[in-house]
């Protein structure tokens, strides 16, 4: 590890905390069709605008002991968890990619993934206003390392991966529409774009892990008596969790599997 990398990891951790604070606004307002820039954040109980010194990621929640300074209403623990979780994801990606042109693209993916996963959990919907523009943003961000490093083959594979995973999910939704929403199909294309950039092995591992994690959660619900065979489960969080595991270890897992097959 070079001397720059610890600083990069810490810097991305701090950046992730700040972005996570903004994502809390996105997660709350986008499903309700509200602006994410106006009005300023306020206590949902007393409507008092949140002061700047009470809006420091994680730290302010701890200082206030999870209560509004003005009315004493409880502030959900999910707010600091989103901030901390985004910070950890950013730090892990900084460790994974180092100081490279790939990193900004995958940091953007992490931010979008956090927002989409929690919105899907809350309202069982993946808003087009986040998913669809992300294709263009991801395409532009990945275009930079493709141009700088001459990685045009990777860039082509990224878009082929997007097309392949979109088509696969579209087929699943067509055959079994009760179990797969079209929001999942559109998200699959975005995931395929990122995992395709890393290689076909990462894409296959990520797709498999998404279904595996979703299946394991469904089985757990059945065993705990918290749901039945017709219980609707948001699938987006498992798709995204599988994708991020593949970003970190996907190609290694694919190579190990192939190596095992070949003896």
PDB file of N, CA, C and O in Angstrom, residues 144-205:
ATOM      1  N   UNK A 144     -14.110   7.921 -19.163  1.00  0.00           N
ATOM      2  CA  UNK A 144     -12.835   8.560 -18.809  1.00  0.00           C
ATOM      3  C   UNK A 144     -11.712   7.529 -18.693  1.00  0.00           C
ATOM      4  O   UNK A 144     -10.679   7.664 -19.361  1.00  0.00           O
ATOM      5  N   UNK A 145     -11.851   6.466 -17.856  1.00  0.00           N
ATOM      6  CA  UNK A 145     -10.766   5.475 -17.814  1.00  0.00           C
ATOM      7  C   UNK A 145     -10.595   4.732 -19.126  1.00  0.00           C
ATOM      8  O   UNK A 145      -9.487   4.285 -19.451  1.00  0.00           O
ATOM      9  N   UNK A 146     -11.680   4.591 -19.897  1.00  0.00           N
ATOM     10  CA  UNK A 146     -11.548   3.939 -21.210  1.00  0.00           C
ATOM     11  C   UNK A 146     -10.663   4.767 -22.127  1.00  0.00           C
ATOM     12  O   UNK A 146      -9.783   4.229 -22.818  1.00  0.00           O
ATOM     13  N   UNK A 147     -10.858   6.091 -22.122  1.00  0.00           N
ATOM     14  CA  UNK A 147     -10.073   6.960 -22.994  1.00  0.00           C
ATOM     15  C   UNK A 147      -8.647   7.127 -22.490  1.00  0.00           C
ATOM     16  O   UNK A 147      -7.691   7.062 -23.266  1.00  0.00           O
ATOM     17  N   UNK A 148      -8.507   7.319 -21.172  1.00  0.00           N
ATOM     18  CA  UNK A 148      -7.172   7.552 -20.601  1.00  0.00           C
ATOM     19  C   UNK A 148      -6.307   6.308 -20.702  1.00  0.00           C
ATOM     20  O   UNK A 148      -5.110   6.378 -21.024  1.00  0.00           O
ATOM     21  N   UNK A 149      -6.905   5.150 -20.429  1.00  0.00           N
ATOM     22  CA  UNK A 149      -6.129   3.912 -20.407  1.00  0.00           C
ATOM     23  C   UNK A 149      -6.247   3.070 -21.653  1.00  0.00           C
ATOM     24  O   UNK A 149      -5.700   1.959 -21.710  1.00  0.00           O
ATOM     25  N   UNK A 150      -6.958   3.564 -22.666  1.00  0.00           N
ATOM     26  CA  UNK A 150      -7.139   2.783 -23.889  1.00  0.00           C
ATOM     27  C   UNK A 150      -7.918   1.506 -23.657  1.00  0.00           C
ATOM     28  O   UNK A 150      -7.707   0.511 -24.358  1.00  0.00           O
ATOM     29  N   UNK A 151      -8.864   1.537 -22.705  1.00  0.00           N
ATOM     30  CA  UNK A 151      -9.614   0.330 -22.336  1.00  0.00           C
ATOM     31  C   UNK A 151     -10.950   0.267 -23.087  1.00  0.00           C
ATOM     32  O   UNK A 151     -12.005   0.083 -22.513  1.00  0.00           O
ATOM     33  N   UNK A 152     -10.855   0.385 -24.389  1.00  0.00           N
ATOM     34  CA  UNK A 152     -12.085   0.404 -25.181  1.00  0.00           C
ATOM     35  C   UNK A 152     -12.764  -0.957 -25.199  1.00  0.00           C
ATOM     36  O   UNK A 152     -13.988  -1.047 -25.309  1.00  0.00           O
ATOM     37  N   UNK A 153     -11.970  -2.029 -25.080  1.00  0.00           N
ATOM     38  CA  UNK A 153     -12.573  -3.357 -24.995  1.00  0.00           C
ATOM     39  C   UNK A 153     -13.408  -3.506 -23.736  1.00  0.00           C
ATOM     40  O   UNK A 153     -14.512  -4.075 -23.772  1.00  0.00           O
ATOM     41  N   UNK A 154     -12.906  -2.989 -22.615  1.00  0.00           N
ATOM     42  CA  UNK A 154     -13.667  -3.026 -21.359  1.00  0.00           C
ATOM     43  C   UNK A 154     -14.938  -2.192 -21.477  1.00  0.00           C
ATOM     44  O   UNK A 154     -15.990  -2.565 -20.942  1.00  0.00           O
ATOM     45  N   UNK A 155     -14.827  -1.069 -22.168  1.00  0.00           N
ATOM     46  CA  UNK A 155     -15.995  -0.189 -22.308  1.00  0.00           C
ATOM     47  C   UNK A 155     -17.074  -0.859 -23.140  1.00  0.00           C
ATOM     48  O   UNK A 155     -18.265  -0.781 -22.819  1.00  0.00           O
ATOM     49  N   UNK A 156     -16.663  -1.542 -24.204  1.00  0.00           N
ATOM     50  CA  UNK A 156     -17.617  -2.284 -25.019  1.00  0.00           C
ATOM     51  C   UNK A 156     -18.252  -3.408 -24.213  1.00  0.00           C
ATOM     52  O   UNK A 156     -19.475  -3.620 -24.263  1.00  0.00           O
ATOM     53  N   UNK A 157     -17.419  -4.126 -23.445  1.00  0.00           N
ATOM     54  CA  UNK A 157     -17.951  -5.217 -22.620  1.00  0.00           C
ATOM     55  C   UNK A 157     -18.932  -4.691 -21.580  1.00  0.00           C
ATOM     56  O   UNK A 157     -19.911  -5.369 -21.244  1.00  0.00           O
ATOM     57  N   UNK A 158     -18.679  -3.480 -21.072  1.00  0.00           N
ATOM     58  CA  UNK A 158     -19.596  -2.887 -20.096  1.00  0.00           C
ATOM     59  C   UNK A 158     -20.989  -2.722 -20.693  1.00  0.00           C
ATOM     60  O   UNK A 158     -22.004  -3.105 -20.079  1.00  0.00           O
ATOM     61  N   UNK A 159     -21.062  -2.193 -21.906  1.00  0.00           N
ATOM     62  CA  UNK A 159     -22.369  -1.992 -22.525  1.00  0.00           C
ATOM     63  C   UNK A 159     -23.001  -3.305 -22.974  1.00  0.00           C
ATOM     64  O   UNK A 159     -24.231  -3.467 -22.909  1.00  0.00           O
ATOM     65  N   UNK A 160     -22.172  -4.263 -23.376  1.00  0.00           N
ATOM     66  CA  UNK A 160     -22.709  -5.586 -23.691  1.00  0.00           C
ATOM     67  C   UNK A 160     -23.242  -6.251 -22.430  1.00  0.00           C
ATOM     68  O   UNK A 160     -24.276  -6.941 -22.459  1.00  0.00           O
ATOM     69  N   UNK A 161     -22.533  -6.039 -21.302  1.00  0.00           N
ATOM     70  CA  UNK A 161     -23.018  -6.570 -20.030  1.00  0.00           C
ATOM     71  C   UNK A 161     -24.338  -5.953 -19.628  1.00  0.00           C
ATOM     72  O   UNK A 161     -25.233  -6.647 -19.121  1.00  0.00           O
ATOM     73  N   UNK A 162     -24.475  -4.647 -19.851  1.00  0.00           N
ATOM     74  CA  UNK A 162     -25.740  -3.974 -19.564  1.00  0.00           C
ATOM     75  C   UNK A 162     -26.872  -4.571 -20.387  1.00  0.00           C
ATOM     76  O   UNK A 162     -27.968  -4.858 -19.880  1.00  0.00           O
ATOM     77  N   UNK A 163     -26.607  -4.775 -21.667  1.00  0.00           N
ATOM     78  CA  UNK A 163     -27.616  -5.344 -22.556  1.00  0.00           C
ATOM     79  C   UNK A 163     -27.957  -6.777 -22.151  1.00  0.00           C
ATOM     80  O   UNK A 163     -29.137  -7.161 -22.116  1.00  0.00           O
ATOM     81  N   UNK A 164     -26.937  -7.564 -21.818  1.00  0.00           N
ATOM     82  CA  UNK A 164     -27.161  -8.970 -21.477  1.00  0.00           C
ATOM     83  C   UNK A 164     -27.981  -9.106 -20.203  1.00  0.00           C
ATOM     84  O   UNK A 164     -28.946  -9.896 -20.151  1.00  0.00           O
ATOM     85  N   UNK A 165     -27.610  -8.367 -19.154  1.00  0.00           N
ATOM     86  CA  UNK A 165     -28.336  -8.514 -17.889  1.00  0.00           C
ATOM     87  C   UNK A 165     -29.736  -7.916 -17.987  1.00  0.00           C
ATOM     88  O   UNK A 165     -30.688  -8.461 -17.414  1.00  0.00           O
ATOM     89  N   UNK A 166     -29.878  -6.823 -18.744  1.00  0.00           N
ATOM     90  CA  UNK A 166     -31.209  -6.256 -18.978  1.00  0.00           C
ATOM     91  C   UNK A 166     -32.095  -7.275 -19.685  1.00  0.00           C
ATOM     92  O   UNK A 166     -33.247  -7.494 -19.297  1.00  0.00           O
ATOM     93  N   UNK A 167     -31.563  -7.907 -20.723  1.00  0.00           N
ATOM     94  CA  UNK A 167     -32.340  -8.882 -21.489  1.00  0.00           C
ATOM     95  C   UNK A 167     -32.721 -10.086 -20.633  1.00  0.00           C
ATOM     96  O   UNK A 167     -33.858 -10.587 -20.715  1.00  0.00           O
ATOM     97  N   UNK A 168     -31.792 -10.547 -19.801  1.00  0.00           N
ATOM     98  CA  UNK A 168     -32.082 -11.693 -18.936  1.00  0.00           C
ATOM     99  C   UNK A 168     -33.205 -11.362 -17.953  1.00  0.00           C
ATOM    100  O   UNK A 168     -34.161 -12.140 -17.789  1.00  0.00           O
ATOM    101  N   UNK A 169     -33.117 -10.208 -17.302  1.00  0.00           N
ATOM    102  CA  UNK A 169     -34.156  -9.822 -16.345  1.00  0.00           C
ATOM    103  C   UNK A 169     -35.481  -9.546 -17.056  1.00  0.00           C
ATOM    104  O   UNK A 169     -36.554  -9.823 -16.514  1.00  0.00           O
ATOM    105  N   UNK A 170     -35.405  -8.989 -18.261  1.00  0.00           N
ATOM    106  CA  UNK A 170     -36.625  -8.758 -19.028  1.00  0.00           C
ATOM    107  C   UNK A 170     -37.324 -10.078 -19.318  1.00  0.00           C
ATOM    108  O   UNK A 170     -38.559 -10.187 -19.213  1.00  0.00           O
ATOM    109  N   UNK A 171     -36.549 -11.097 -19.664  1.00  0.00           N
ATOM    110  CA  UNK A 171     -37.121 -12.414 -19.930  1.00  0.00           C
ATOM    111  C   UNK A 171     -37.764 -12.991 -18.673  1.00  0.00           C
ATOM    112  O   UNK A 171     -38.869 -13.542 -18.728  1.00  0.00           O
ATOM    113  N   UNK A 172     -37.076 -12.850 -17.533  1.00  0.00           N
ATOM    114  CA  UNK A 172     -37.631 -13.348 -16.274  1.00  0.00           C
ATOM    115  C   UNK A 172     -38.934 -12.626 -15.948  1.00  0.00           C
ATOM    116  O   UNK A 172     -39.927 -13.252 -15.548  1.00  0.00           O
ATOM    117  N   UNK A 173     -38.957 -11.300 -16.127  1.00  0.00           N
ATOM    118  CA  UNK A 173     -40.169 -10.531 -15.842  1.00  0.00           C
ATOM    119  C   UNK A 173     -41.300 -10.886 -16.798  1.00  0.00           C
ATOM    120  O   UNK A 173     -42.474 -10.893 -16.402  1.00  0.00           O
ATOM    121  N   UNK A 174     -40.946 -11.194 -18.034  1.00  0.00           N
ATOM    122  CA  UNK A 174     -41.970 -11.574 -19.013  1.00  0.00           C
ATOM    123  C   UNK A 174     -42.569 -12.932 -18.674  1.00  0.00           C
ATOM    124  O   UNK A 174     -43.788 -13.121 -18.758  1.00  0.00           O
ATOM    125  N   UNK A 175     -41.725 -13.873 -18.275  1.00  0.00           N
ATOM    126  CA  UNK A 175     -42.194 -15.222 -17.959  1.00  0.00           C
ATOM    127  C   UNK A 175     -42.930 -15.251 -16.624  1.00  0.00           C
ATOM    128  O   UNK A 175     -43.930 -15.953 -16.463  1.00  0.00           O
ATOM    129  N   UNK A 176     -42.427 -14.484 -15.639  1.00  0.00           N
ATOM    130  CA  UNK A 176     -43.007 -14.509 -14.296  1.00  0.00           C
ATOM    131  C   UNK A 176     -43.183 -13.076 -13.790  1.00  0.00           C
ATOM    132  O   UNK A 176     -42.468 -12.619 -12.919  1.00  0.00           O
ATOM    133  N   UNK A 177     -44.156 -12.349 -14.339  1.00  0.00           N
ATOM    134  CA  UNK A 177     -44.326 -10.933 -13.972  1.00  0.00           C
ATOM    135  C   UNK A 177     -44.675 -10.716 -12.509  1.00  0.00           C
ATOM    136  O   UNK A 177     -44.395  -9.645 -11.963  1.00  0.00           O
ATOM    137  N   UNK A 178     -45.273 -11.699 -11.852  1.00  0.00           N
ATOM    138  CA  UNK A 178     -45.627 -11.538 -10.439  1.00  0.00           C
ATOM    139  C   UNK A 178     -44.395 -11.496  -9.545  1.00  0.00           C
ATOM    140  O   UNK A 178     -44.445 -10.973  -8.432  1.00  0.00           O
ATOM    141  N   UNK A 179     -43.297 -12.033 -10.018  1.00  0.00           N
ATOM    142  CA  UNK A 179     -42.105 -12.112  -9.181  1.00  0.00           C
ATOM    143  C   UNK A 179     -41.020 -11.127  -9.536  1.00  0.00           C
ATOM    144  O   UNK A 179     -39.991 -11.061  -8.851  1.00  0.00           O
ATOM    145  N   UNK A 180     -41.208 -10.349 -10.606  1.00  0.00           N
ATOM    146  CA  UNK A 180     -40.144  -9.438 -11.046  1.00  0.00           C
ATOM    147  C   UNK A 180     -40.772  -8.178 -11.624  1.00  0.00           C
ATOM    148  O   UNK A 180     -41.545  -8.244 -12.578  1.00  0.00           O
ATOM    149  N   UNK A 181     -40.464  -7.028 -11.030  1.00  0.00           N
ATOM    150  CA  UNK A 181     -40.977  -5.771 -11.534  1.00  0.00           C
ATOM    151  C   UNK A 181     -40.082  -5.205 -12.621  1.00  0.00           C
ATOM    152  O   UNK A 181     -38.900  -5.552 -12.723  1.00  0.00           O
ATOM    153  N   UNK A 182     -40.621  -4.295 -13.437  1.00  0.00           N
ATOM    154  CA  UNK A 182     -39.815  -3.734 -14.509  1.00  0.00           C
ATOM    155  C   UNK A 182     -38.763  -2.776 -13.970  1.00  0.00           C
ATOM    156  O   UNK A 182     -37.766  -2.499 -14.637  1.00  0.00           O
ATOM    157  N   UNK A 183     -38.979  -2.271 -12.746  1.00  0.00           N
ATOM    158  CA  UNK A 183     -37.933  -1.473 -12.119  1.00  0.00           C
ATOM    159  C   UNK A 183     -36.677  -2.290 -11.906  1.00  0.00           C
ATOM    160  O   UNK A 183     -35.554  -1.793 -12.072  1.00  0.00           O
ATOM    161  N   UNK A 184     -36.852  -3.568 -11.549  1.00  0.00           N
ATOM    162  CA  UNK A 184     -35.706  -4.467 -11.393  1.00  0.00           C
ATOM    163  C   UNK A 184     -34.993  -4.675 -12.725  1.00  0.00           C
ATOM    164  O   UNK A 184     -33.770  -4.789 -12.779  1.00  0.00           O
ATOM    165  N   UNK A 185     -35.767  -4.737 -13.795  1.00  0.00           N
ATOM    166  CA  UNK A 185     -35.187  -4.934 -15.124  1.00  0.00           C
ATOM    167  C   UNK A 185     -34.291  -3.753 -15.485  1.00  0.00           C
ATOM    168  O   UNK A 185     -33.160  -3.930 -15.958  1.00  0.00           O
ATOM    169  N   UNK A 186     -34.787  -2.540 -15.240  1.00  0.00           N
ATOM    170  CA  UNK A 186     -33.995  -1.349 -15.566  1.00  0.00           C
ATOM    171  C   UNK A 186     -32.760  -1.251 -14.676  1.00  0.00           C
ATOM    172  O   UNK A 186     -31.691  -0.836 -15.124  1.00  0.00           O
ATOM    173  N   UNK A 187     -32.890  -1.636 -13.419  1.00  0.00           N
ATOM    174  CA  UNK A 187     -31.731  -1.644 -12.530  1.00  0.00           C
ATOM    175  C   UNK A 187     -30.713  -2.681 -12.989  1.00  0.00           C
ATOM    176  O   UNK A 187     -29.493  -2.454 -12.894  1.00  0.00           O
ATOM    177  N   UNK A 188     -31.187  -3.819 -13.504  1.00  0.00           N
ATOM    178  CA  UNK A 188     -30.278  -4.876 -13.959  1.00  0.00           C
ATOM    179  C   UNK A 188     -29.344  -4.367 -15.048  1.00  0.00           C
ATOM    180  O   UNK A 188     -28.157  -4.717 -15.078  1.00  0.00           O
ATOM    181  N   UNK A 189     -29.860  -3.548 -15.952  1.00  0.00           N
ATOM    182  CA  UNK A 189     -29.003  -3.000 -17.006  1.00  0.00           C
ATOM    183  C   UNK A 189     -27.884  -2.146 -16.439  1.00  0.00           C
ATOM    184  O   UNK A 189     -26.736  -2.214 -16.898  1.00  0.00           O
ATOM    185  N   UNK A 190     -28.206  -1.332 -15.428  1.00  0.00           N
ATOM    186  CA  UNK A 190     -27.190  -0.492 -14.806  1.00  0.00           C
ATOM    187  C   UNK A 190     -26.139  -1.345 -14.096  1.00  0.00           C
ATOM    188  O   UNK A 190     -24.934  -1.086 -14.206  1.00  0.00           O
ATOM    189  N   UNK A 191     -26.593  -2.373 -13.380  1.00  0.00           N
ATOM    190  CA  UNK A 191     -25.658  -3.276 -12.713  1.00  0.00           C
ATOM    191  C   UNK A 191     -24.782  -3.979 -13.743  1.00  0.00           C
ATOM    192  O   UNK A 191     -23.566  -4.120 -13.572  1.00  0.00           O
ATOM    193  N   UNK A 192     -25.391  -4.416 -14.833  1.00  0.00           N
ATOM    194  CA  UNK A 192     -24.637  -5.085 -15.891  1.00  0.00           C
ATOM    195  C   UNK A 192     -23.577  -4.192 -16.499  1.00  0.00           C
ATOM    196  O   UNK A 192     -22.494  -4.658 -16.881  1.00  0.00           O
ATOM    197  N   UNK A 193     -23.864  -2.890 -16.581  1.00  0.00           N
ATOM    198  CA  UNK A 193     -22.900  -1.938 -17.120  1.00  0.00           C
ATOM    199  C   UNK A 193     -21.636  -1.900 -16.255  1.00  0.00           C
ATOM    200  O   UNK A 193     -20.504  -1.984 -16.759  1.00  0.00           O
ATOM    201  N   UNK A 194     -21.830  -1.798 -14.946  1.00  0.00           N
ATOM    202  CA  UNK A 194     -20.681  -1.728 -14.037  1.00  0.00           C
ATOM    203  C   UNK A 194     -19.939  -3.055 -13.941  1.00  0.00           C
ATOM    204  O   UNK A 194     -18.698  -3.096 -13.981  1.00  0.00           O
ATOM    205  N   UNK A 195     -20.673  -4.140 -13.797  1.00  0.00           N
ATOM    206  CA  UNK A 195     -20.000  -5.437 -13.662  1.00  0.00           C
ATOM    207  C   UNK A 195     -19.378  -5.868 -14.985  1.00  0.00           C
ATOM    208  O   UNK A 195     -18.335  -6.530 -14.999  1.00  0.00           O
ATOM    209  N   UNK A 196     -20.005  -5.503 -16.100  1.00  0.00           N
ATOM    210  CA  UNK A 196     -19.410  -5.802 -17.402  1.00  0.00           C
ATOM    211  C   UNK A 196     -18.071  -5.103 -17.580  1.00  0.00           C
ATOM    212  O   UNK A 196     -17.158  -5.645 -18.204  1.00  0.00           O
ATOM    213  N   UNK A 197     -17.936  -3.904 -17.038  1.00  0.00           N
ATOM    214  CA  UNK A 197     -16.660  -3.186 -17.092  1.00  0.00           C
ATOM    215  C   UNK A 197     -15.559  -4.002 -16.420  1.00  0.00           C
ATOM    216  O   UNK A 197     -14.409  -3.998 -16.851  1.00  0.00           O
ATOM    217  N   UNK A 198     -15.922  -4.728 -15.355  1.00  0.00           N
ATOM    218  CA  UNK A 198     -14.937  -5.527 -14.612  1.00  0.00           C
ATOM    219  C   UNK A 198     -14.693  -6.888 -15.248  1.00  0.00           C
ATOM    220  O   UNK A 198     -13.715  -7.555 -14.913  1.00  0.00           O
ATOM    221  N   UNK A 199     -15.591  -7.313 -16.143  1.00  0.00           N
ATOM    222  CA  UNK A 199     -15.407  -8.595 -16.820  1.00  0.00           C
ATOM    223  C   UNK A 199     -16.633  -9.490 -16.702  1.00  0.00           C
ATOM    224  O   UNK A 199     -17.461  -9.327 -15.807  1.00  0.00           O
ATOM    225  N   UNK A 200     -16.723 -10.443 -17.624  1.00  0.00           N
ATOM    226  CA  UNK A 200     -17.879 -11.341 -17.635  1.00  0.00           C
ATOM    227  C   UNK A 200     -17.964 -12.186 -16.362  1.00  0.00           C
ATOM    228  O   UNK A 200     -19.053 -12.513 -15.905  1.00  0.00           O
ATOM    229  N   UNK A 201     -16.809 -12.529 -15.797  1.00  0.00           N
ATOM    230  CA  UNK A 201     -16.827 -13.308 -14.565  1.00  0.00           C
ATOM    231  C   UNK A 201     -17.509 -12.558 -13.446  1.00  0.00           C
ATOM    232  O   UNK A 201     -18.347 -13.112 -12.712  1.00  0.00           O
ATOM    233  N   UNK A 202     -17.177 -11.282 -13.292  1.00  0.00           N
ATOM    234  CA  UNK A 202     -17.805 -10.460 -12.256  1.00  0.00           C
ATOM    235  C   UNK A 202     -19.301 -10.321 -12.502  1.00  0.00           C
ATOM    236  O   UNK A 202     -20.107 -10.363 -11.560  1.00  0.00           O
ATOM    237  N   UNK A 203     -19.686 -10.177 -13.765  1.00  0.00           N
ATOM    238  CA  UNK A 203     -21.104 -10.030 -14.077  1.00  0.00           C
ATOM    239  C   UNK A 203     -21.878 -11.295 -13.701  1.00  0.00           C
ATOM    240  O   UNK A 203     -22.950 -11.216 -13.082  1.00  0.00           O
ATOM    241  N   UNK A 204     -21.352 -12.458 -14.056  1.00  0.00           N
ATOM    242  CA  UNK A 204     -22.050 -13.708 -13.750  1.00  0.00           C
ATOM    243  C   UNK A 204     -22.132 -13.940 -12.248  1.00  0.00           C
ATOM    244  O   UNK A 204     -23.175 -14.361 -11.729  1.00  0.00           O
ATOM    245  N   UNK A 205     -21.041 -13.646 -11.543  1.00  0.00           N
ATOM    246  CA  UNK A 205     -21.040 -13.822 -10.085  1.00  0.00           C
ATOM    247  C   UNK A 205     -22.041 -12.866  -9.447  1.00  0.00           C
ATOM    248  O   UNK A 205     -22.810 -13.249  -8.553  1.00  0.00           O
TER     249      UNK A 205
END
